[in-house]
Short mmCIF file of C-alpha atoms and ligand atoms in Angstrom, two decimals:
data_model
loop_
_atom_site.label_atom_id
_atom_site.label_comp_id
_atom_site.label_asym_id
_atom_site.label_seq_id
_atom_site.Cartn_x
_atom_site.Cartn_y
_atom_site.Cartn_z
CA MET A 1 12.86 9.02 13.68
CA ALA A 2 14.18 12.44 12.62
CA SER A 3 17.22 13.60 14.51
CA SER A 4 19.09 16.87 14.58
CA SER A 5 21.36 15.42 11.91
CA SER A 6 18.48 14.78 9.45
CA ASN A 7 19.15 16.42 6.10
CA ILE A 8 16.13 17.92 4.39
CA LEU A 9 16.05 19.27 0.84
CA VAL A 10 13.54 22.08 0.37
CA THR A 11 12.70 23.00 -3.23
CA GLY A 12 11.31 26.53 -3.60
CA GLY A 13 12.66 27.36 -0.14
CA ALA A 14 13.28 31.04 -0.99
CA GLY A 15 9.57 31.58 -1.67
CA TYR A 16 6.78 32.71 0.64
CA ILE A 17 5.75 29.44 2.29
CA GLY A 18 9.15 27.84 1.75
CA SER A 19 11.11 30.54 3.61
CA HIS A 20 8.82 30.29 6.67
CA THR A 21 9.06 26.50 6.63
CA VAL A 22 12.86 26.54 6.29
CA LEU A 23 13.05 28.78 9.37
CA GLN A 24 10.86 26.41 11.40
CA LEU A 25 12.94 23.43 10.18
CA LEU A 26 16.17 25.12 11.30
CA ASN A 27 14.58 26.01 14.65
CA ALA A 28 13.56 22.36 15.05
CA GLY A 29 17.19 21.27 14.53
CA PHE A 30 17.16 20.02 10.93
CA MET A 31 19.98 20.52 8.43
CA VAL A 32 18.39 22.23 5.42
CA SER A 33 19.44 22.61 1.78
CA VAL A 34 17.36 24.88 -0.43
CA VAL A 35 17.12 24.55 -4.21
CA ASP A 36 15.46 27.55 -5.85
CA ASN A 37 15.93 29.31 -9.20
CA LEU A 38 14.75 32.63 -7.64
CA ASP A 39 12.22 33.06 -10.46
CA ASN A 40 9.61 34.34 -8.01
CA SER A 41 11.72 35.10 -4.94
CA SER A 42 14.78 36.87 -3.63
CA GLU A 43 18.01 35.61 -2.12
CA ILE A 44 17.43 38.26 0.58
CA ALA A 45 14.76 35.92 2.03
CA ILE A 46 17.41 33.22 2.46
CA LYS A 47 19.76 35.70 4.13
CA ARG A 48 17.05 36.85 6.53
CA VAL A 49 16.03 33.27 7.40
CA THR A 50 19.69 32.55 8.21
CA GLU A 51 19.78 35.57 10.52
CA LEU A 52 16.46 34.75 12.21
CA ALA A 53 17.69 31.21 12.92
CA GLY A 54 20.65 32.57 14.95
CA ALA A 55 23.28 29.90 15.65
CA LYS A 56 21.23 27.34 13.70
CA GLY A 57 21.50 29.53 10.58
CA LYS A 58 24.79 27.78 9.78
CA ASN A 59 22.75 24.63 9.04
CA LEU A 60 21.24 26.22 5.91
CA THR A 61 22.76 25.78 2.44
CA PHE A 62 21.41 27.52 -0.66
CA HIS A 63 21.71 26.29 -4.27
CA LYS A 64 20.50 28.59 -7.06
CA ILE A 65 19.36 25.83 -9.40
CA ASP A 66 16.39 25.20 -11.66
CA LEU A 67 14.75 21.89 -10.74
CA ARG A 68 14.63 20.95 -14.41
CA ASP A 69 18.44 21.04 -14.56
CA LYS A 70 18.85 17.34 -13.84
CA LYS A 71 22.65 17.36 -13.84
CA ALA A 72 22.81 20.18 -11.29
CA LEU A 73 20.13 18.59 -9.11
CA ASP A 74 21.94 15.25 -9.26
CA GLY A 75 25.09 17.06 -8.10
CA VAL A 76 23.22 18.36 -5.01
CA PHE A 77 22.01 14.84 -4.18
CA SER A 78 25.54 13.46 -4.71
CA SER A 79 27.05 15.97 -2.29
CA THR A 80 24.49 15.39 0.52
CA LYS A 81 22.50 12.31 1.51
CA PHE A 82 18.99 13.64 2.02
CA ASP A 83 16.58 11.94 4.42
CA ALA A 84 13.51 13.64 2.93
CA VAL A 85 12.37 16.36 0.52
CA ILE A 86 9.75 19.10 0.89
CA HIS A 87 8.74 20.17 -2.60
CA PHE A 88 7.39 23.74 -2.86
CA ALA A 89 8.97 24.83 -6.15
CA GLY A 90 6.45 25.72 -8.82
CA LEU A 91 4.66 28.55 -10.55
CA LYS A 92 1.34 29.45 -8.90
CA ALA A 93 -0.46 32.33 -10.65
CA VAL A 94 -3.81 31.01 -11.89
CA GLY A 95 -4.43 33.75 -14.48
CA GLU A 96 -0.93 33.42 -15.93
CA SER A 97 -1.42 29.64 -16.19
CA VAL A 98 -4.51 30.20 -18.35
CA GLU A 99 -2.52 32.53 -20.65
CA LYS A 100 0.66 30.42 -20.72
CA PRO A 101 -0.34 26.80 -20.06
CA LEU A 102 2.85 25.32 -21.51
CA LEU A 103 4.99 27.44 -19.19
CA TYR A 104 3.11 25.90 -16.26
CA TYR A 105 3.18 22.33 -17.59
CA ASN A 106 6.86 22.68 -18.40
CA ASN A 107 7.93 24.21 -15.09
CA ASN A 108 5.68 22.40 -12.63
CA LEU A 109 5.51 18.97 -14.26
CA ILE A 110 9.03 18.63 -15.65
CA GLY A 111 10.43 20.13 -12.42
CA SER A 112 8.54 17.54 -10.35
CA ILE A 113 9.37 14.61 -12.64
CA THR A 114 13.07 15.53 -12.59
CA LEU A 115 13.02 15.79 -8.80
CA LEU A 116 11.26 12.43 -8.37
CA GLU A 117 13.67 10.73 -10.80
CA VAL A 118 16.73 12.10 -8.99
CA MET A 119 15.25 11.23 -5.58
CA GLY A 120 14.60 7.65 -6.74
CA ALA A 121 18.10 7.32 -8.21
CA HIS A 122 19.63 8.35 -4.87
CA GLY A 123 17.30 6.19 -2.76
CA CYS A 124 15.61 9.19 -1.12
CA LYS A 125 11.94 8.16 -1.03
CA LYS A 126 10.30 10.42 1.54
CA LEU A 127 8.41 13.41 0.15
CA VAL A 128 6.08 16.17 1.35
CA PHE A 129 4.40 17.87 -1.62
CA SER A 130 2.70 21.31 -1.75
CA SER A 131 -0.70 20.62 -3.18
CA SER A 132 -3.64 22.98 -2.99
CA ALA A 133 -7.35 23.21 -2.23
CA THR A 134 -7.57 24.01 -5.95
CA VAL A 135 -7.71 20.21 -6.55
CA TYR A 136 -11.32 20.31 -5.24
CA GLY A 137 -12.29 22.51 -8.23
CA TRP A 138 -15.61 24.22 -7.39
CA PRO A 139 -16.70 22.18 -4.37
CA LYS A 140 -20.42 21.32 -4.34
CA GLU A 141 -20.50 21.48 -0.56
CA VAL A 142 -18.32 22.52 2.38
CA PRO A 143 -16.29 21.71 4.37
CA CYS A 144 -14.02 20.03 1.78
CA THR A 145 -12.92 16.59 2.91
CA GLU A 146 -9.97 14.76 1.41
CA GLU A 147 -12.40 12.22 -0.11
CA PHE A 148 -14.09 14.84 -2.33
CA PRO A 149 -13.87 14.21 -6.08
CA LEU A 150 -10.84 15.94 -7.60
CA SER A 151 -10.96 18.26 -10.58
CA ALA A 152 -9.01 21.10 -12.13
CA ALA A 153 -10.43 24.49 -13.03
CA ASN A 154 -7.29 25.82 -14.80
CA PRO A 155 -3.81 24.70 -15.96
CA TYR A 156 -2.23 25.59 -12.59
CA GLY A 157 -4.74 23.38 -10.79
CA ARG A 158 -4.22 20.65 -13.38
CA THR A 159 -0.46 20.59 -12.65
CA LYS A 160 -1.26 20.01 -8.94
CA LEU A 161 -3.71 17.26 -9.82
CA ILE A 162 -1.25 15.55 -12.20
CA ILE A 163 1.60 15.71 -9.67
CA GLU A 164 -0.69 14.22 -7.00
CA GLU A 165 -1.60 11.41 -9.45
CA MET A 166 2.08 10.85 -10.29
CA CYS A 167 2.83 10.48 -6.58
CA ARG A 168 0.02 7.95 -6.15
CA ASP A 169 1.32 5.98 -9.18
CA ILE A 170 4.90 6.03 -7.89
CA TYR A 171 3.78 4.57 -4.58
CA VAL A 172 1.80 1.83 -6.37
CA SER A 173 4.90 0.95 -8.40
CA ASP A 174 7.24 0.96 -5.36
CA CYS A 175 5.75 0.81 -1.87
CA SER A 176 9.02 1.87 -0.23
CA TRP A 177 8.05 5.49 -1.09
CA LYS A 178 6.39 7.54 1.65
CA ILE A 179 4.54 10.59 0.36
CA ILE A 180 2.37 13.19 2.08
CA LEU A 181 0.36 15.56 -0.11
CA LEU A 182 -0.57 18.73 1.77
CA ARG A 183 -3.56 20.60 0.34
CA TYR A 184 -3.23 24.20 1.51
CA PHE A 185 -6.21 26.50 1.72
CA ASN A 186 -5.39 30.27 1.71
CA PRO A 187 -2.00 31.02 3.27
CA VAL A 188 -1.63 34.57 4.65
CA GLY A 189 0.32 36.46 7.33
CA ALA A 190 4.04 36.56 7.95
CA HIS A 191 6.66 35.71 10.55
CA PRO A 192 5.97 37.87 13.68
CA SER A 193 9.44 39.44 13.36
CA GLY A 194 8.23 41.23 10.22
CA TYR A 195 11.53 40.19 8.65
CA ILE A 196 10.17 37.68 6.11
CA GLY A 197 6.81 37.62 4.31
CA GLU A 198 5.06 37.39 0.95
CA ASP A 199 6.49 39.53 -1.84
CA PRO A 200 4.61 38.89 -5.09
CA ARG A 201 6.09 40.17 -8.36
CA GLY A 202 3.83 42.57 -10.28
CA THR A 203 0.14 43.04 -9.49
CA PRO A 204 -0.95 40.67 -6.70
CA ASN A 205 -3.60 38.11 -7.68
CA ASN A 206 -4.56 37.16 -4.14
CA LEU A 207 -6.60 39.11 -1.63
CA MET A 208 -4.20 39.73 1.24
CA PRO A 209 -1.15 40.90 -0.74
CA TYR A 210 -3.48 43.26 -2.60
CA ILE A 211 -4.96 44.68 0.63
CA GLN A 212 -1.43 45.08 1.98
CA GLN A 213 -0.32 47.09 -1.06
CA VAL A 214 -3.37 49.36 -0.75
CA ALA A 215 -2.56 49.92 2.94
CA VAL A 216 1.02 51.05 2.18
CA GLY A 217 -0.15 53.35 -0.64
CA ARG A 218 1.11 51.35 -3.62
CA ARG A 219 -2.44 50.90 -5.00
CA PRO A 220 -5.46 53.19 -4.64
CA ALA A 221 -8.23 50.71 -3.78
CA LEU A 222 -9.15 47.06 -3.44
CA THR A 223 -11.53 45.72 -6.08
CA VAL A 224 -14.04 43.39 -4.39
CA TYR A 225 -14.87 40.64 -6.88
CA GLY A 226 -18.50 39.73 -6.40
CA THR A 227 -21.06 41.09 -3.95
CA ASP A 228 -23.98 38.82 -4.88
CA TYR A 229 -22.77 35.45 -3.59
CA LYS A 230 -25.10 33.55 -1.28
CA THR A 231 -22.90 34.30 1.72
CA LYS A 232 -23.33 36.33 4.91
CA ASP A 233 -22.44 39.65 3.21
CA GLY A 234 -22.49 38.68 -0.48
CA THR A 235 -18.70 38.39 -0.86
CA GLY A 236 -16.64 35.21 -1.39
CA VAL A 237 -15.72 33.07 1.60
CA ARG A 238 -12.33 31.34 2.06
CA ASP A 239 -10.33 29.50 4.70
CA TYR A 240 -7.36 31.77 5.51
CA ILE A 241 -4.50 30.11 7.37
CA HIS A 242 -1.46 31.70 9.02
CA VAL A 243 1.75 30.80 7.16
CA LEU A 244 3.37 29.79 10.47
CA ASP A 245 0.62 27.23 11.10
CA LEU A 246 1.22 25.98 7.57
CA ALA A 247 5.00 25.76 8.18
CA ASP A 248 4.36 23.76 11.36
CA GLY A 249 2.09 21.45 9.36
CA HIS A 250 5.14 20.56 7.24
CA ILE A 251 7.24 19.76 10.28
CA VAL A 252 4.63 17.36 11.66
CA ALA A 253 4.21 15.77 8.21
CA LEU A 254 7.98 15.27 8.04
CA GLN A 255 8.05 13.75 11.54
CA LYS A 256 5.32 11.35 10.43
CA LEU A 257 7.40 10.26 7.42
CA PHE A 258 10.24 9.36 9.80
CA LYS A 259 8.08 7.81 12.51
CA ASP A 260 5.32 5.79 10.83
CA SER A 261 5.91 2.75 8.67
CA ASN A 262 2.54 2.71 6.88
CA ILE A 263 2.33 6.11 5.17
CA GLY A 264 1.68 5.15 1.56
CA CYS A 265 0.73 8.25 -0.42
CA GLU A 266 -1.75 10.23 1.64
CA ALA A 267 -3.39 13.67 1.29
CA TYR A 268 -4.20 16.04 4.17
CA ASN A 269 -5.93 19.42 4.16
CA LEU A 270 -4.13 22.27 5.90
CA GLY A 271 -6.77 24.84 6.77
CA THR A 272 -8.52 26.23 9.85
CA GLY A 273 -11.98 24.91 9.03
CA LYS A 274 -13.37 28.46 9.33
CA GLY A 275 -14.76 30.55 6.47
CA THR A 276 -14.12 34.32 6.32
CA SER A 277 -15.64 36.69 3.75
CA VAL A 278 -13.73 39.34 1.79
CA LEU A 279 -15.41 42.14 3.76
CA GLU A 280 -14.63 40.44 7.09
CA MET A 281 -11.00 40.15 6.05
CA VAL A 282 -10.89 43.84 5.06
CA ALA A 283 -12.43 44.83 8.42
CA ALA A 284 -9.90 42.71 10.35
CA PHE A 285 -7.01 44.22 8.38
CA GLU A 286 -8.30 47.78 8.95
CA LYS A 287 -8.49 47.06 12.69
CA ALA A 288 -4.95 45.62 12.77
CA SER A 289 -3.38 48.39 10.69
CA GLY A 290 -5.46 51.44 11.57
CA LYS A 291 -5.58 52.10 7.79
CA LYS A 292 -8.75 52.61 5.76
CA ILE A 293 -8.90 50.32 2.71
CA PRO A 294 -10.93 52.04 -0.05
CA LEU A 295 -13.14 49.53 -1.88
CA VAL A 296 -14.44 49.34 -5.45
CA MET A 297 -17.33 46.89 -5.71
CA ALA A 298 -17.16 44.83 -8.92
CA GLY A 299 -18.58 41.75 -10.59
CA ARG A 300 -17.45 38.20 -9.86
CA ARG A 301 -13.94 37.15 -10.92
CA PRO A 302 -14.26 34.47 -13.62
CA GLY A 303 -13.54 31.01 -12.26
CA ASP A 304 -14.07 31.92 -8.58
CA ALA A 305 -15.85 29.59 -6.20
CA GLU A 306 -18.45 30.94 -3.76
CA VAL A 307 -17.45 29.32 -0.46
CA VAL A 308 -14.39 27.15 0.19
CA TYR A 309 -13.20 25.92 3.56
CA ALA A 310 -11.50 22.81 4.87
CA SER A 311 -12.52 19.85 6.89
CA THR A 312 -9.67 19.64 9.41
CA ALA A 313 -10.58 16.27 10.94
CA LYS A 314 -8.08 14.15 8.98
CA ALA A 315 -5.08 16.40 9.73
CA GLU A 316 -6.09 16.62 13.40
CA LYS A 317 -6.26 12.84 13.69
CA GLY A 318 -3.51 11.74 11.27
CA LEU A 319 -0.94 14.49 11.79
CA ASN A 320 -1.99 15.58 15.27
CA TRP A 321 -1.96 19.11 13.85
CA LYS A 322 -4.43 21.97 14.27
CA ALA A 323 -4.09 25.63 13.27
CA LYS A 324 -3.43 27.90 16.26
CA TYR A 325 -3.78 31.38 14.80
CA GLY A 326 -6.94 33.36 13.99
CA ILE A 327 -7.76 36.12 11.50
CA ASP A 328 -6.64 38.92 13.88
CA ASP A 329 -3.18 37.29 14.30
CA MET A 330 -2.88 36.87 10.53
CA CYS A 331 -3.72 40.54 9.87
CA ARG A 332 -1.44 41.79 12.68
CA ASP A 333 1.54 39.86 11.30
CA GLN A 334 0.76 40.74 7.67
CA TRP A 335 0.66 44.44 8.60
CA ASN A 336 3.85 44.18 10.67
CA TRP A 337 5.65 42.76 7.59
CA ALA A 338 4.02 45.27 5.21
CA SER A 339 4.70 48.35 7.32
CA LYS A 340 8.37 47.37 7.82
CA ASN A 341 8.83 46.31 4.16
CA PRO A 342 6.35 48.30 2.03
CA TYR A 343 8.18 47.15 -1.10
CA GLY A 344 8.80 43.61 0.11
CA TYR A 345 12.42 42.62 -0.48
CA GLY A 346 12.69 45.29 -3.18
CA SER A 347 12.57 49.08 -3.28
CA PRO A 348 10.30 51.79 -4.76
CA GLU A 349 12.59 51.69 -7.83
CA SER A 350 12.08 47.94 -8.34
CA ASP A 351 8.28 48.54 -8.20
CA LYS A 352 8.29 50.67 -11.37
P1 NAD B 401 6.37 31.23 -4.19
O1 NAD B 401 6.27 31.60 -5.62
O2 NAD B 401 6.62 32.30 -3.20
O3 NAD B 401 7.46 30.08 -3.99
C1 NAD B 401 7.76 29.12 -4.97
C2 NAD B 401 9.27 29.11 -5.16
O4 NAD B 401 9.61 28.12 -6.15
C3 NAD B 401 9.83 30.44 -5.64
O5 NAD B 401 10.88 30.83 -4.77
C4 NAD B 401 10.34 30.16 -7.06
O6 NAD B 401 11.45 30.94 -7.39
C5 NAD B 401 10.64 28.67 -6.98
N1 NAD B 401 10.59 27.95 -8.26
C6 NAD B 401 9.57 27.94 -9.17
N2 NAD B 401 9.89 27.14 -10.20
C7 NAD B 401 11.13 26.62 -9.95
C8 NAD B 401 11.99 25.73 -10.64
N3 NAD B 401 11.65 25.22 -11.83
N4 NAD B 401 13.18 25.43 -10.08
C9 NAD B 401 13.55 25.95 -8.89
N5 NAD B 401 12.77 26.80 -8.18
C10 NAD B 401 11.57 27.13 -8.71
O7 NAD B 401 5.00 30.44 -3.82
P2 NAD B 401 4.43 30.00 -2.41
O8 NAD B 401 3.22 30.79 -2.15
O9 NAD B 401 5.49 29.94 -1.41
O10 NAD B 401 3.95 28.53 -2.80
C11 NAD B 401 4.76 27.39 -2.60
C12 NAD B 401 4.04 26.16 -3.16
O11 NAD B 401 2.77 26.05 -2.51
C13 NAD B 401 3.75 26.23 -4.66
O12 NAD B 401 3.93 24.94 -5.19
C14 NAD B 401 2.30 26.64 -4.72
O13 NAD B 401 1.67 26.18 -5.88
C15 NAD B 401 1.74 25.94 -3.48
N6 NAD B 401 0.52 26.59 -2.97
C16 NAD B 401 0.56 27.92 -2.68
C17 NAD B 401 -0.60 28.55 -2.23
C18 NAD B 401 -0.60 30.04 -1.93
O14 NAD B 401 -1.67 30.64 -1.89
N7 NAD B 401 0.53 30.69 -1.71
C19 NAD B 401 -1.78 27.81 -2.07
C20 NAD B 401 -1.77 26.45 -2.36
C21 NAD B 401 -0.60 25.85 -2.82
C1 UD1 B 402 -6.71 31.60 -5.52
C2 UD1 B 402 -6.54 30.69 -6.70
C3 UD1 B 402 -6.41 29.25 -6.23
C4 UD1 B 402 -5.31 29.10 -5.20
C5 UD1 B 402 -5.61 30.07 -4.04
C6 UD1 B 402 -4.56 30.04 -2.97
C7 UD1 B 402 -7.79 31.88 -8.48
C8 UD1 B 402 -8.96 31.81 -9.42
N1 UD1 B 402 -7.66 30.85 -7.62
O1 UD1 B 402 -7.91 31.26 -4.94
O2 UD1 B 402 -6.14 28.38 -7.31
O3 UD1 B 402 -5.27 27.77 -4.72
O4 UD1 B 402 -5.68 31.40 -4.58
O5 UD1 B 402 -3.39 30.59 -3.47
O6 UD1 B 402 -6.95 32.76 -8.56
N2 UD1 B 402 -10.63 38.87 -4.06
C9 UD1 B 402 -11.10 40.16 -4.23
N3 UD1 B 402 -10.23 41.09 -4.74
C10 UD1 B 402 -8.93 40.81 -5.07
C11 UD1 B 402 -8.47 39.49 -4.88
C12 UD1 B 402 -9.34 38.53 -4.38
O7 UD1 B 402 -12.26 40.44 -3.95
O8 UD1 B 402 -8.22 41.70 -5.54
C13 UD1 B 402 -11.54 37.86 -3.49
C14 UD1 B 402 -11.78 36.67 -4.40
O9 UD1 B 402 -12.84 36.90 -5.27
C15 UD1 B 402 -12.07 35.56 -3.36
C16 UD1 B 402 -11.20 35.97 -2.16
O10 UD1 B 402 -10.93 37.35 -2.32
O11 UD1 B 402 -13.40 35.57 -2.98
C17 UD1 B 402 -9.87 35.21 -2.07
O12 UD1 B 402 -9.20 35.34 -3.31
P1 UD1 B 402 -7.70 34.80 -3.53
O13 UD1 B 402 -6.83 35.34 -2.46
O14 UD1 B 402 -7.33 35.09 -4.94
O15 UD1 B 402 -7.81 33.23 -3.28
P2 UD1 B 402 -8.76 32.12 -3.97
O16 UD1 B 402 -9.84 32.72 -4.75
O17 UD1 B 402 -9.15 31.18 -2.88
#
């Protein structure tokens, strides 16, 4: 069973989902070490998490290390005996992965292999891995259950699929490993304090960060990709989930690793089970922010699926976890973060 003295290593803990999860871990009484190379994040996020955690902030240690630096990672494992690892670190931009596949294979696969080797060498065999709904490819039906056939639509998705397969193989080779693969749907929102949130570098690829940048005046309009889908209003439908619900999903997964003896290597969806269209999301954000989001209607984005949402039954039963927040909460918290930090952790100068 996890205790307040449990030491958790969080890779990619300075990033969007990682920083929210680290905060919830600290609040729950865990000792947390973060390994992040800050390639797609800022050390300011770590500082703010420490502040938000109050007295428990002292239980957070940060190491600016690239996961592929085996010697440095081994040093971290030598200095602290970790009870479990949550592995977020990876590159995640789908378009970039199509342009630079080797960058993605190198970073995501070698990073994960190095981590798993070092974990094994130090006898740390409990892992929660950030997978993605992308492993369902273009689902033929919805809701997506964990038993759906797996496929990859791009190099990013393929790295997730390969890492999942590696985890399954590792468990087959050594059944003392306990691994939970969490397949996230579409994480949005921010901590209600408005002190931490998503801060993508460059032009955002995903819907909510783009809407947010339109709302604060950094971009003129949102391009709506596809208005002829067979959906309620013709636009794409996704399963948006509040990042705090997602963070809590990691805590319950971790508790399960400590509590249950028969984990094996098991995948769970983290979604709400509800589908929301692009236009519904825009309307909810306009209501939350009081800002008008100008729209430019365009053709479909290559590679996009029509409707994707999760079956939540397995996570409800196996993890005893269910998302609490709805679309209005997500938009309220996203706007709170955006209005307080229109340039994320940066400044108008860093935007140029
Ligand atoms: P993020 O980019 O904000 O966080 C990832 C962090 O990993 C960053 O801080 C980055 O600097 C770090 N990192 C990357 N490569 C590294 C390396 N080699 N060594 C050390 N640190 C490294 O992304 P996020 O949205 O927080 O996503 C976290 C994880 O969840 C990723 O694995 C992502 O693929 C997965 N995921 C994200 C989404 C989403 O929509 N955000 C959906 C499904 C799955
Ligand atoms: C994207 C990734 C997917 C990843 C997921 C969660 C692609 C092709 N897929 O999926 O691998 O797992 O994010 O991180 O990038 N939209 C607009 N205008 C925009 C941006 C998006 O209309 O400027 C629409 C899209 O067409 C889609 C919906 O909004 O219908 C959601 O898009 P997005 O946030 O990019 O998420 P996914 O498409 O689910």
